[in-house]
Coordinates of C-alpha atoms and ligand atoms in Angstrom, one line a residue:
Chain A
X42 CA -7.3 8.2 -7.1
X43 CA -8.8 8.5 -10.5
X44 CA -6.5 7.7 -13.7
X45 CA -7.8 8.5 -17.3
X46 CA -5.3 7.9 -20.6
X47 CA -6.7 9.9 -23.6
X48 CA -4.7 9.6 -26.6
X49 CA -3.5 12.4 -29.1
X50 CA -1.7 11.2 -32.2
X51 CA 1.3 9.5 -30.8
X52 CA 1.1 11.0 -27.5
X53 CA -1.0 9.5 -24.7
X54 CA -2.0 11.6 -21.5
X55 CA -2.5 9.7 -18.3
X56 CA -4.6 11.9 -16.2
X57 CA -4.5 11.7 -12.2
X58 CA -6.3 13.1 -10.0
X59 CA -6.2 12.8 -6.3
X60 CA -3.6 12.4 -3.7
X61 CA -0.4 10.3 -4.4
X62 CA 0.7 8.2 -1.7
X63 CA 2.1 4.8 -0.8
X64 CA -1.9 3.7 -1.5
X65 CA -2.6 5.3 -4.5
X66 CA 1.3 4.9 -6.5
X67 CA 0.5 1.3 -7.5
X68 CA -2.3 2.6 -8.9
X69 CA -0.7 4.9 -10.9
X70 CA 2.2 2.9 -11.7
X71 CA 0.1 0.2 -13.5
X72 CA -1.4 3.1 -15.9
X73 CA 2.0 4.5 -16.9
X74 CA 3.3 1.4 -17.2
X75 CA 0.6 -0.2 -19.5
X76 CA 1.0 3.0 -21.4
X77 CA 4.5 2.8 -21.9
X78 CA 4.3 -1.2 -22.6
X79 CA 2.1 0.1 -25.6
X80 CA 3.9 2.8 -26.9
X81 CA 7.3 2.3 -28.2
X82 CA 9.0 5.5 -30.0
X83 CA 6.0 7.6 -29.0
X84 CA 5.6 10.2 -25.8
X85 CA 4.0 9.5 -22.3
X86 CA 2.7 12.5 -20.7
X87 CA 1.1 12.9 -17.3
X88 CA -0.7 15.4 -16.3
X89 CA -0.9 15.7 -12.8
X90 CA -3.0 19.1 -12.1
X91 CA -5.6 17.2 -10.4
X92 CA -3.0 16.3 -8.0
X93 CA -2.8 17.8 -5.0
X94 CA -0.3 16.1 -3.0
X95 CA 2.5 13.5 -3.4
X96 CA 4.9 11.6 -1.3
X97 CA 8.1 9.9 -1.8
X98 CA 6.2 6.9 -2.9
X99 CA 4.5 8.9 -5.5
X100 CA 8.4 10.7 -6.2
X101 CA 9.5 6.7 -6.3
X102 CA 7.0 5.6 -8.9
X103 CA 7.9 8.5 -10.6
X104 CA 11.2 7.7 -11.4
X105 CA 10.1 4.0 -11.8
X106 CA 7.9 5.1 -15.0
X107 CA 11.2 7.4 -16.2
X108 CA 13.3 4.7 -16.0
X109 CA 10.7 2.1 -17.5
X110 CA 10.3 4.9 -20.4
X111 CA 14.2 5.6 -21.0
X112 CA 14.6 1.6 -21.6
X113 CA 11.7 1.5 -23.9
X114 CA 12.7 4.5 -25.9
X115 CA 9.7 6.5 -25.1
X116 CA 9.6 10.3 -24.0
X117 CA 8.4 10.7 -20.7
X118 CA 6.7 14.3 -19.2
X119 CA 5.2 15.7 -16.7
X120 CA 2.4 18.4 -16.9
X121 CA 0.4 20.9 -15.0
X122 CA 2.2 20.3 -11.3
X123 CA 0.6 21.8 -8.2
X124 CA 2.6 23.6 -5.9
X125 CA 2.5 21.2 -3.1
X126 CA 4.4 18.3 -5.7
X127 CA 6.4 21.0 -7.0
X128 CA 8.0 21.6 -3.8
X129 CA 8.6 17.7 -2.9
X130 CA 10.4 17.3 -6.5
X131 CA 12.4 20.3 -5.7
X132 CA 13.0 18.8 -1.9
X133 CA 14.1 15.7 -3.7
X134 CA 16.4 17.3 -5.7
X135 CA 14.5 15.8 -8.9
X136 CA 12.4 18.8 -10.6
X137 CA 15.6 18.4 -13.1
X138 CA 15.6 14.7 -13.7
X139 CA 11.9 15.3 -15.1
X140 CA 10.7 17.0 -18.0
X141 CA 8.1 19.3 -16.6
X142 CA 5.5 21.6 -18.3
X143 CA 3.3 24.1 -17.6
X144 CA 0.6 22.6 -18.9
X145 CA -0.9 19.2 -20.7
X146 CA -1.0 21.3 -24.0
X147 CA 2.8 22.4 -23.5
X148 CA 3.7 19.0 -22.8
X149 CA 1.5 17.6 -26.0
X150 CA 3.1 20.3 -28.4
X151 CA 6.5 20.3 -27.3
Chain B
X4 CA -1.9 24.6 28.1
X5 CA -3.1 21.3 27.5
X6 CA -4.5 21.0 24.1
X7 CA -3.8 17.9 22.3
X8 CA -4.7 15.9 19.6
X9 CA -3.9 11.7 19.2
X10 CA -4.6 10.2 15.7
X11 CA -5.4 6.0 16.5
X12 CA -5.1 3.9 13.1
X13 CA -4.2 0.6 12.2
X14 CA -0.9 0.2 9.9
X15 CA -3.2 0.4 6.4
X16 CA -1.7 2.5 3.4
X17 CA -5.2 4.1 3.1
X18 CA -5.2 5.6 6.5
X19 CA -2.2 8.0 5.3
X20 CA -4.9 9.8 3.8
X21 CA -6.9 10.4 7.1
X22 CA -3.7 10.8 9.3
X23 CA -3.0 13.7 6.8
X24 CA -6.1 15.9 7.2
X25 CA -6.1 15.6 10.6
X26 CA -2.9 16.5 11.5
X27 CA -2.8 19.4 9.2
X28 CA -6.0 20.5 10.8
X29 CA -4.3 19.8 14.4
X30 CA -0.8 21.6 13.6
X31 CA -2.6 24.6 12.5
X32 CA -4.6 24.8 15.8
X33 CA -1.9 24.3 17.9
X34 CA -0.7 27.5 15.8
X35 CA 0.9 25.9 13.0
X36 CA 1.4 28.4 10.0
X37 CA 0.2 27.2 6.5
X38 CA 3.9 26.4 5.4
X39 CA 5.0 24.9 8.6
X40 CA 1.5 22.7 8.6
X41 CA 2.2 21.7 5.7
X42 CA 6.2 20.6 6.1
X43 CA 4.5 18.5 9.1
X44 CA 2.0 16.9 6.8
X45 CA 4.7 15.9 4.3
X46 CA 7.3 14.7 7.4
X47 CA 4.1 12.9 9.4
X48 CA 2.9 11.2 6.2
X49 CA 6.7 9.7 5.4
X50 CA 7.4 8.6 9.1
X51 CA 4.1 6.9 9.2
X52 CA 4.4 5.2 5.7
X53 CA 7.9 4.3 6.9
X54 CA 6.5 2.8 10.3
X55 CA 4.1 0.5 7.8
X56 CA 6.4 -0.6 5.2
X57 CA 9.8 -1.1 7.4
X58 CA 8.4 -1.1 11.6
X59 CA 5.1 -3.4 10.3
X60 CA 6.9 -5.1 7.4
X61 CA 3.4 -4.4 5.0
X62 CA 1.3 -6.2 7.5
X63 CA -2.0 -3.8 7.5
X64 CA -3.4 -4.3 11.0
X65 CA -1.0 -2.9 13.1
X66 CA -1.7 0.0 15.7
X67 CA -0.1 3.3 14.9
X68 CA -0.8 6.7 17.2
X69 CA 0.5 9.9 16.4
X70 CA 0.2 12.5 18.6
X71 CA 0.2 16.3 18.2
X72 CA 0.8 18.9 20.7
X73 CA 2.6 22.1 21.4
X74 CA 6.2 22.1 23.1
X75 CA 7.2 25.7 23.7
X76 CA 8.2 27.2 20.4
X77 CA 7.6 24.4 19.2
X78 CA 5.2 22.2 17.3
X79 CA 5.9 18.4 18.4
X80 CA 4.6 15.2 16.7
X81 CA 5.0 12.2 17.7
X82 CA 4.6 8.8 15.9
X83 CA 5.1 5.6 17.9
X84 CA 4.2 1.8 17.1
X85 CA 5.3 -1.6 18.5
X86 CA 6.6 -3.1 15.5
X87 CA 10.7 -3.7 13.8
X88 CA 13.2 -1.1 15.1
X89 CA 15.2 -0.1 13.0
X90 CA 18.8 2.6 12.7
X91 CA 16.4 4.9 11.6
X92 CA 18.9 7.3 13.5
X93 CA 22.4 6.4 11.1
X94 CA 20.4 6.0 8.0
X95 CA 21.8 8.5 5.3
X96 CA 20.9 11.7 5.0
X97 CA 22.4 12.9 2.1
X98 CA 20.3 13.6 -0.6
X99 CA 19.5 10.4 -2.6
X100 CA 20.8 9.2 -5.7
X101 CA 18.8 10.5 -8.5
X102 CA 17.4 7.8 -10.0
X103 CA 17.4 5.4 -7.0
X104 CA 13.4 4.8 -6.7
X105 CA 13.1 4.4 -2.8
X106 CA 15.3 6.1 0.1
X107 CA 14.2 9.3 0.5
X108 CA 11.5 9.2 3.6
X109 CA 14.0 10.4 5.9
X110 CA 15.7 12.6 3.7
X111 CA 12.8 14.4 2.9
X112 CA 11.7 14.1 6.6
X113 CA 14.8 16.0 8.2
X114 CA 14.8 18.7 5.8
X115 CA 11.2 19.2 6.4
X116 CA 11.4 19.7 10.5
X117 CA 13.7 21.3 13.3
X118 CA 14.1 18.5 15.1
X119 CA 14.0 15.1 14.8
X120 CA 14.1 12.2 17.2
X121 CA 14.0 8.5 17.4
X122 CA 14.2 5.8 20.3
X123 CA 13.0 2.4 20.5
X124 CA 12.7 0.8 23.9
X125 CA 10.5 -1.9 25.6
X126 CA 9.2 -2.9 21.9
X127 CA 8.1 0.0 21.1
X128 CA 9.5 3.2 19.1
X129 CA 9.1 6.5 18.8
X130 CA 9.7 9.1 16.2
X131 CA 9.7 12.8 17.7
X132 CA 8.9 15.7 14.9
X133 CA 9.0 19.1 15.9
X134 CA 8.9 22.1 14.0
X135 CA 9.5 26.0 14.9
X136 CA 5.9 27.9 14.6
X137 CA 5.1 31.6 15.5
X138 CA 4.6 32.5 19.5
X139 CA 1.2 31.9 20.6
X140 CA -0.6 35.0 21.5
X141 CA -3.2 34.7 24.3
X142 CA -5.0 31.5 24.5
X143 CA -4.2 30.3 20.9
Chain C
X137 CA -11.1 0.0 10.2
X138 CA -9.8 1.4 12.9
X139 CA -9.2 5.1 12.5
X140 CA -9.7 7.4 15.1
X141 CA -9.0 10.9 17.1
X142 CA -8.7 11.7 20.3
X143 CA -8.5 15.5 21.5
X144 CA -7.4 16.2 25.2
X145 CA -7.6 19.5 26.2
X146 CA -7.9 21.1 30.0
X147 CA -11.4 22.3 31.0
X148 CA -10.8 26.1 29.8
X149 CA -13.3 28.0 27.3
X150 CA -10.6 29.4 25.3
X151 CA -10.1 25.8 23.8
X152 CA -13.5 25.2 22.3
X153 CA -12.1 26.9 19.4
X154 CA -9.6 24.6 19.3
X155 CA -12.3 21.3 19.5
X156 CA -14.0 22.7 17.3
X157 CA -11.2 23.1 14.6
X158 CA -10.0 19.6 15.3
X159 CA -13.5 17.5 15.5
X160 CA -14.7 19.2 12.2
X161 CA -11.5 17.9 10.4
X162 CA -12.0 14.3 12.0
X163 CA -15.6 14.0 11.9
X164 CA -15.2 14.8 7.9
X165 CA -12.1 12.8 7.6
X166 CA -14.3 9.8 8.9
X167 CA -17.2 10.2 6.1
X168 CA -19.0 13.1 7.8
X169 CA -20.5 15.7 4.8
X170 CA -20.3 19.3 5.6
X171 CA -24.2 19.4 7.0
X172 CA -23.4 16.7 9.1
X173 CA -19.7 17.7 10.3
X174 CA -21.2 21.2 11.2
X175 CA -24.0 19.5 13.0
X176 CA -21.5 17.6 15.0
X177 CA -19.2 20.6 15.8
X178 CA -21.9 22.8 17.0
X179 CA -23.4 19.4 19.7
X180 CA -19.6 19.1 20.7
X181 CA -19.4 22.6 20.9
X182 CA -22.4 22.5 23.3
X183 CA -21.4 19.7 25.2
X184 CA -17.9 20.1 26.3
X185 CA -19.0 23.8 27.0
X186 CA -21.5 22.0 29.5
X187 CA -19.3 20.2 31.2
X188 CA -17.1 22.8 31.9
X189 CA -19.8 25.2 33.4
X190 CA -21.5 22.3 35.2
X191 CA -19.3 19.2 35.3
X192 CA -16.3 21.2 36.7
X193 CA -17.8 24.2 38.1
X194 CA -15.7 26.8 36.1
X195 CA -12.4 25.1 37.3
X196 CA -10.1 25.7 34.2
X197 CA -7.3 23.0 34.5
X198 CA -9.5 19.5 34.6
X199 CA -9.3 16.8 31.7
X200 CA -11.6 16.3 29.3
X201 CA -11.2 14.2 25.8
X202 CA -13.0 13.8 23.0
X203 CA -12.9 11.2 20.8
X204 CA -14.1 10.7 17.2
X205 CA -14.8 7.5 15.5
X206 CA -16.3 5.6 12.9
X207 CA -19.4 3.6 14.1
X208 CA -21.3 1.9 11.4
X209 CA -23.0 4.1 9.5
X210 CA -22.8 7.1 12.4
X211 CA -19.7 9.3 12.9
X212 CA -19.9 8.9 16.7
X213 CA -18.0 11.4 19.4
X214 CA -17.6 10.8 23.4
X215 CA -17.0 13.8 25.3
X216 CA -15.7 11.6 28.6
X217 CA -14.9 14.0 31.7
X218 CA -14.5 13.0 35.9
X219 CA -16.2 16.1 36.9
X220 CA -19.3 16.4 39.1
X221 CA -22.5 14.2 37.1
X222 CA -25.7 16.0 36.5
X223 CA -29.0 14.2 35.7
X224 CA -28.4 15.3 32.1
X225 CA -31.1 13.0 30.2
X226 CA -34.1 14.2 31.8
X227 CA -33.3 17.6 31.8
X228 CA -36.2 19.0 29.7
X229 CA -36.1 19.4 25.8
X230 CA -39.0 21.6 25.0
X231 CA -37.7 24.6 23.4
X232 CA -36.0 26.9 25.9
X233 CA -38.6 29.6 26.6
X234 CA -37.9 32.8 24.1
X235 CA -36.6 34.8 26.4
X236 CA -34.4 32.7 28.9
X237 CA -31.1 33.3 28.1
X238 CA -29.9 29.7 29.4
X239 CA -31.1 26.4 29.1
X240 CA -30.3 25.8 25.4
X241 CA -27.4 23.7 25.1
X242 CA -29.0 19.8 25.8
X243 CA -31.5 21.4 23.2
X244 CA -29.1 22.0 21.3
X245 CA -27.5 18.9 21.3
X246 CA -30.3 16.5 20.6
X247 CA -31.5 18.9 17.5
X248 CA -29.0 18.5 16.0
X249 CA -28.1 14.8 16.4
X250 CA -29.5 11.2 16.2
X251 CA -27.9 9.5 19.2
X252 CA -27.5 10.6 22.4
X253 CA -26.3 8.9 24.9
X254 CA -25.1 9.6 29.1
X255 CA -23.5 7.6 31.7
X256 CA -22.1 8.3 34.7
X257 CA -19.9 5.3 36.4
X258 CA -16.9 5.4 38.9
X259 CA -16.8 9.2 38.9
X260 CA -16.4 9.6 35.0
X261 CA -19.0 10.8 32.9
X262 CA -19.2 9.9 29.3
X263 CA -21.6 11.4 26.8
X264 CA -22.1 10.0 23.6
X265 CA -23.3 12.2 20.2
X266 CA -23.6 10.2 17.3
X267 CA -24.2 11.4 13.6
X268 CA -25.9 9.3 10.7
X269 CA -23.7 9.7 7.4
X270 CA -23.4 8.4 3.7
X271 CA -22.0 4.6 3.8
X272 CA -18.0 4.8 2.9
X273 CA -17.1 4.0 -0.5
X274 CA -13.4 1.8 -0.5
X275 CA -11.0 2.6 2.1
X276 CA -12.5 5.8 3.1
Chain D
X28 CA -12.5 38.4 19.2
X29 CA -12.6 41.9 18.2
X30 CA -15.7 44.4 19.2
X31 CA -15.5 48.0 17.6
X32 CA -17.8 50.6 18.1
X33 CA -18.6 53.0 15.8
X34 CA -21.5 55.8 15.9
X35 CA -23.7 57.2 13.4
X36 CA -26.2 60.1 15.0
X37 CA -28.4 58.1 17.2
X38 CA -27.3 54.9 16.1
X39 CA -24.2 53.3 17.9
X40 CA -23.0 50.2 15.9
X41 CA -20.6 47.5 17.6
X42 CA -18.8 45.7 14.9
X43 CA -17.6 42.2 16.3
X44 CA -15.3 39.5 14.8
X45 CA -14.0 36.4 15.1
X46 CA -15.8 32.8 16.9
X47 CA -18.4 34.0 19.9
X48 CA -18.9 30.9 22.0
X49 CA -18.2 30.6 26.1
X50 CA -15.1 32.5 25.9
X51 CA -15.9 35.5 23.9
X52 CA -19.2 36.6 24.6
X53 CA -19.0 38.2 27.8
X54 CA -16.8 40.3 25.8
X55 CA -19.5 40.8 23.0
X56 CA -21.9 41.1 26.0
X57 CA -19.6 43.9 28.3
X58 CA -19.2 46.0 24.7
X59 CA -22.8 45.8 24.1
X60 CA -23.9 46.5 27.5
X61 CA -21.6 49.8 27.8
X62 CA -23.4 51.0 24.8
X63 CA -26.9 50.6 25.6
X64 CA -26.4 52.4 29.2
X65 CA -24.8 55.3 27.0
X66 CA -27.3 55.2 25.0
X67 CA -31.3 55.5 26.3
X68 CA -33.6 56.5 23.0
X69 CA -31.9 55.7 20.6
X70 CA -30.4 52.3 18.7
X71 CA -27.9 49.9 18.8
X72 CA -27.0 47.5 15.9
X73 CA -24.7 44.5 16.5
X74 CA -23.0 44.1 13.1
X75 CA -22.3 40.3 12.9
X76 CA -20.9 39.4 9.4
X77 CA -17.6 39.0 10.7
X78 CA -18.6 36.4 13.1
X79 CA -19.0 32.9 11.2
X80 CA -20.0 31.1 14.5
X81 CA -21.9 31.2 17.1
X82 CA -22.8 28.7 20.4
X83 CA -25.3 28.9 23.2
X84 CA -23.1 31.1 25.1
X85 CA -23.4 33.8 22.5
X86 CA -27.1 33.1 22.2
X87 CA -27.4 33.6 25.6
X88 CA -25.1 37.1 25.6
X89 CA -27.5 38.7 22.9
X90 CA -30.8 37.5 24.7
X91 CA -29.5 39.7 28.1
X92 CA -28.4 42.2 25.4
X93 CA -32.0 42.4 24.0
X94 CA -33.2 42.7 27.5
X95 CA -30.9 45.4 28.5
X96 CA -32.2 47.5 25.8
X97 CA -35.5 47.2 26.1
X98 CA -35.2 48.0 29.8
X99 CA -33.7 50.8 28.7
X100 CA -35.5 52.1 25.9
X101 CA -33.1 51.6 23.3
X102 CA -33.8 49.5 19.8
X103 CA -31.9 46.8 19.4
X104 CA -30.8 44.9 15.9
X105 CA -28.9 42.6 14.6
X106 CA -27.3 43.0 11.3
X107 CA -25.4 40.6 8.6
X108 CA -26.2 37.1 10.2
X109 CA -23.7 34.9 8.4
X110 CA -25.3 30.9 7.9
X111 CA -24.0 29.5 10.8
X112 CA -25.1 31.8 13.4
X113 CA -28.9 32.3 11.3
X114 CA -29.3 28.3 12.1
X115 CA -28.1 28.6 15.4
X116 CA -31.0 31.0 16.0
X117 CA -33.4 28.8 13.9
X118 CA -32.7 26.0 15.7
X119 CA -33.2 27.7 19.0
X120 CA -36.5 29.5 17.9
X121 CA -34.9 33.3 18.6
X122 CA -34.7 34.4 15.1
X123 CA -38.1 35.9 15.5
X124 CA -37.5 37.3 18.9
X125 CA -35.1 39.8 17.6
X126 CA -34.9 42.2 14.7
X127 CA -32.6 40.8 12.2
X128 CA -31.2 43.0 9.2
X129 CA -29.2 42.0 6.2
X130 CA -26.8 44.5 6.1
X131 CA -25.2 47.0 8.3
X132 CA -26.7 50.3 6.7
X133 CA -30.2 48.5 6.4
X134 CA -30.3 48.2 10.0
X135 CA -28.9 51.9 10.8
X136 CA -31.4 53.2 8.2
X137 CA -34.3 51.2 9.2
Ligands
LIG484 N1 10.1 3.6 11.1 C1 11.1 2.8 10.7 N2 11.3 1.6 11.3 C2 12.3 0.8 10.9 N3 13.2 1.1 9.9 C3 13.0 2.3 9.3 C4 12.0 3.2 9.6 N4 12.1 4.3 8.8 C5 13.1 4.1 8.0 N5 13.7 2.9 8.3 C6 14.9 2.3 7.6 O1 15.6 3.4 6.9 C7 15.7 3.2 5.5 C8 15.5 4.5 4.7 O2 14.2 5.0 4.9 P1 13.6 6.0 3.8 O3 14.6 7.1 3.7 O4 12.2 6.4 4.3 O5 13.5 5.2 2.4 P2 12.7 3.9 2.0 O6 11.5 3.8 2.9 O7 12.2 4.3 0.6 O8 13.6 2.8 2.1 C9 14.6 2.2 5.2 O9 14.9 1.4 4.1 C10 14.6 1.3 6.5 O10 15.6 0.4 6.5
LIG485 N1 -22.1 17.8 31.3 C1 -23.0 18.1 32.3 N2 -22.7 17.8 33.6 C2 -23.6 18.1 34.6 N3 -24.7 18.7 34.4 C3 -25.1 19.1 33.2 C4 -24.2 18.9 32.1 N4 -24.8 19.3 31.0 C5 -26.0 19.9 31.4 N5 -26.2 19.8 32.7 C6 -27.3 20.2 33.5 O1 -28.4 20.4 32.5 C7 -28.9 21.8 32.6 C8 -29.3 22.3 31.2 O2 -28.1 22.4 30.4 P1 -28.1 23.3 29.1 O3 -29.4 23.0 28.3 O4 -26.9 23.1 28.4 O5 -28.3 24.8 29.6 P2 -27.3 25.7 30.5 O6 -26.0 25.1 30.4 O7 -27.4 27.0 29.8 O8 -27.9 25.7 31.9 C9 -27.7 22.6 33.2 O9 -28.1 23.8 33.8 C10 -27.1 21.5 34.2 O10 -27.8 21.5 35.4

């Protein structure tokens, strides 16, 4: 797994790319974190359209960085899902529980 | 017909990647569609994480086969090791709580296959997934 | 690491296909690049093929396996079988003569790999094709 | 596998798709053979381009096909080669040993 953070404004973009699964979440989980440690009253995006695949470790971690977001009073979104992660946050009943865009631009704007 | 494939690793989170591509590849041999290939991938890859983070307890070095074959109608895989049993069985199967962060391996597992089975005995335990696939047609 | 496949399939043409399906995805799983998973499909191809003609005389329901690994820097597969044992390593390597229409597959085979190995012991017959490839980065 | 003929004048083309290895290509072979006995003079083209592989089994099968038509006056081509089987007949020496055309109409024309 690869994980880039570029920063617009107050926004910052965490960039994946590569499989989530039980050995790449930590991975991932450390970047949003750190991002959100840093980040108070802003917006955490992350763009997952380099992502091909995710399982419920990745669904886990997930929810681990929108519950670590909610407490810190930052906005947390997801961008630019594939169709296989699509259909596991729809599986696990979560595609609501996220705010999900189209794409990283959508998500920067909105 | 005998045509089967067995995936050999040891109980390492990195390995989930290799199981995947290989039983995706295997499932849509045995005559698999894409979607029902794909359900397998997704169900194989949460048993076998749940064999190394519950059956293994994290250790990384533990032998884990799967094994992929055709069973009438059916696509069957199997995923044994010799580690923990557990009620895999009576776990809960309703869909989780939202913003519980684990618990949903074996949701997501049953609502991705037919049939699902589970039996430990003699130390070891096995996890039957099958799925419904499209009636070979000749030699497949 | 251990990470491995093992295909089992009866002794029948019609599943060469599905070897061929399966190694490709294992042999690139393991590190193989697509020259060198090609490579290996096409020797595997060749080999199991043999053993069915000569090994088992045409008989369609024997047992053969195949098994894929990582060994060192090679991508290594056995093609192990219990079937008759010919004197497969001096049969000659020259290039098959044009217009033969026979005689190419142990021709074949060592074109298109870097190891080749045969032994015959206690009525099973194991051949050995391995495949250099690029040195695994992490977990691979 | 699938083998179709088709004819154009003189020229009888046999269309074949799919793997040829050890459990096709006496298929490819009985196809090819029925057209070259029905055939004396004129030419036969074996369109390959729907064929991404073949083994020694199918080299084999278009050796004895060569054969058959040059016992029987009849020119014999091969047409639309995809990578796979071109190396195959690299490998083995043969590409030389037969007359090998790009495309379909190329080889009917030639
Ligand atoms: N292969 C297994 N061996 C032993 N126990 C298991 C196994 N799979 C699941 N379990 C038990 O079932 C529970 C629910 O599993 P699951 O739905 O995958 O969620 P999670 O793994 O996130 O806890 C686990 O917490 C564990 O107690
Ligand atoms: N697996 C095998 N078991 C026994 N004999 C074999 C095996 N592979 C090859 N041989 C022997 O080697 C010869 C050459 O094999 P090969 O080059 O593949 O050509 P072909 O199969 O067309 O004869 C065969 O004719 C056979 O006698």
């Amino acid at each position: 797994m690869r994980v880039d953070t570029v920063h617009f404004g107050d926004v910052a973009v965490v960039r994946v790319e590569g499989d989530a699964d039980m050995a790449t979440s930590p991975e991932l989980r450390e970047a949003v974190f750190d991002v959100i440690g840093a980040r108070a009253g802003g917006t955490v995006v992350v763009n997952l359209s380099g992502v091909p695949y995710i399982d419920s470790s990745a669904v886990a971690t997930l929810i681990e960085c929108l519950r670590e977001a909610s407490s810190g009073s930052v906005r947390f979104r997801l961008a630019g899902l594939n169709d296989g992660p699509l259909k596991v946050l729809r599986l696990t009943r979560l595609v609501d529980v996220f705010e999900v865009h189209d794409s990283e631009e959508s998500a920067i704007r909105a | 017909m005998v045509a089967e494939v067995e995936v050999r690793i040891e109980s390492d989170p990195r390995r989930l990647r290799f199981v995947r591509a290989v039983v995706g590849r295997s499932c849509r041999a045995l005559g698999a569609g894409d979607e029902a290939a794909e359900a397998l991938v997704l169900a194989v890859n949460e048993a076998v994480a749940n064999v190394m983070r519950h059956a293994y307890g994290g250790d990384v070095d533990q032998p884990i086969r799967i094994r992929c074959r055709r069973a009438g109608d059916m696509v069957e895989v199997l995923i044994c090791d010799h580690g923990k049993s557990g009620d895999v069985l009576s776990e809960r199967i309703d869909p989780p709580d939202e913003l519980r962060s684990g618990g949903r391996g074996l949701f997501l597992i049953r609502s991705l296959v037919d049939e699902f089975e589970f039996r430990s005995k003699d130390g070891s335990n096995r996890m039957h997934l099958r799925k419904r696939v499209p009636v070979l047609a000749g030699g497949g």
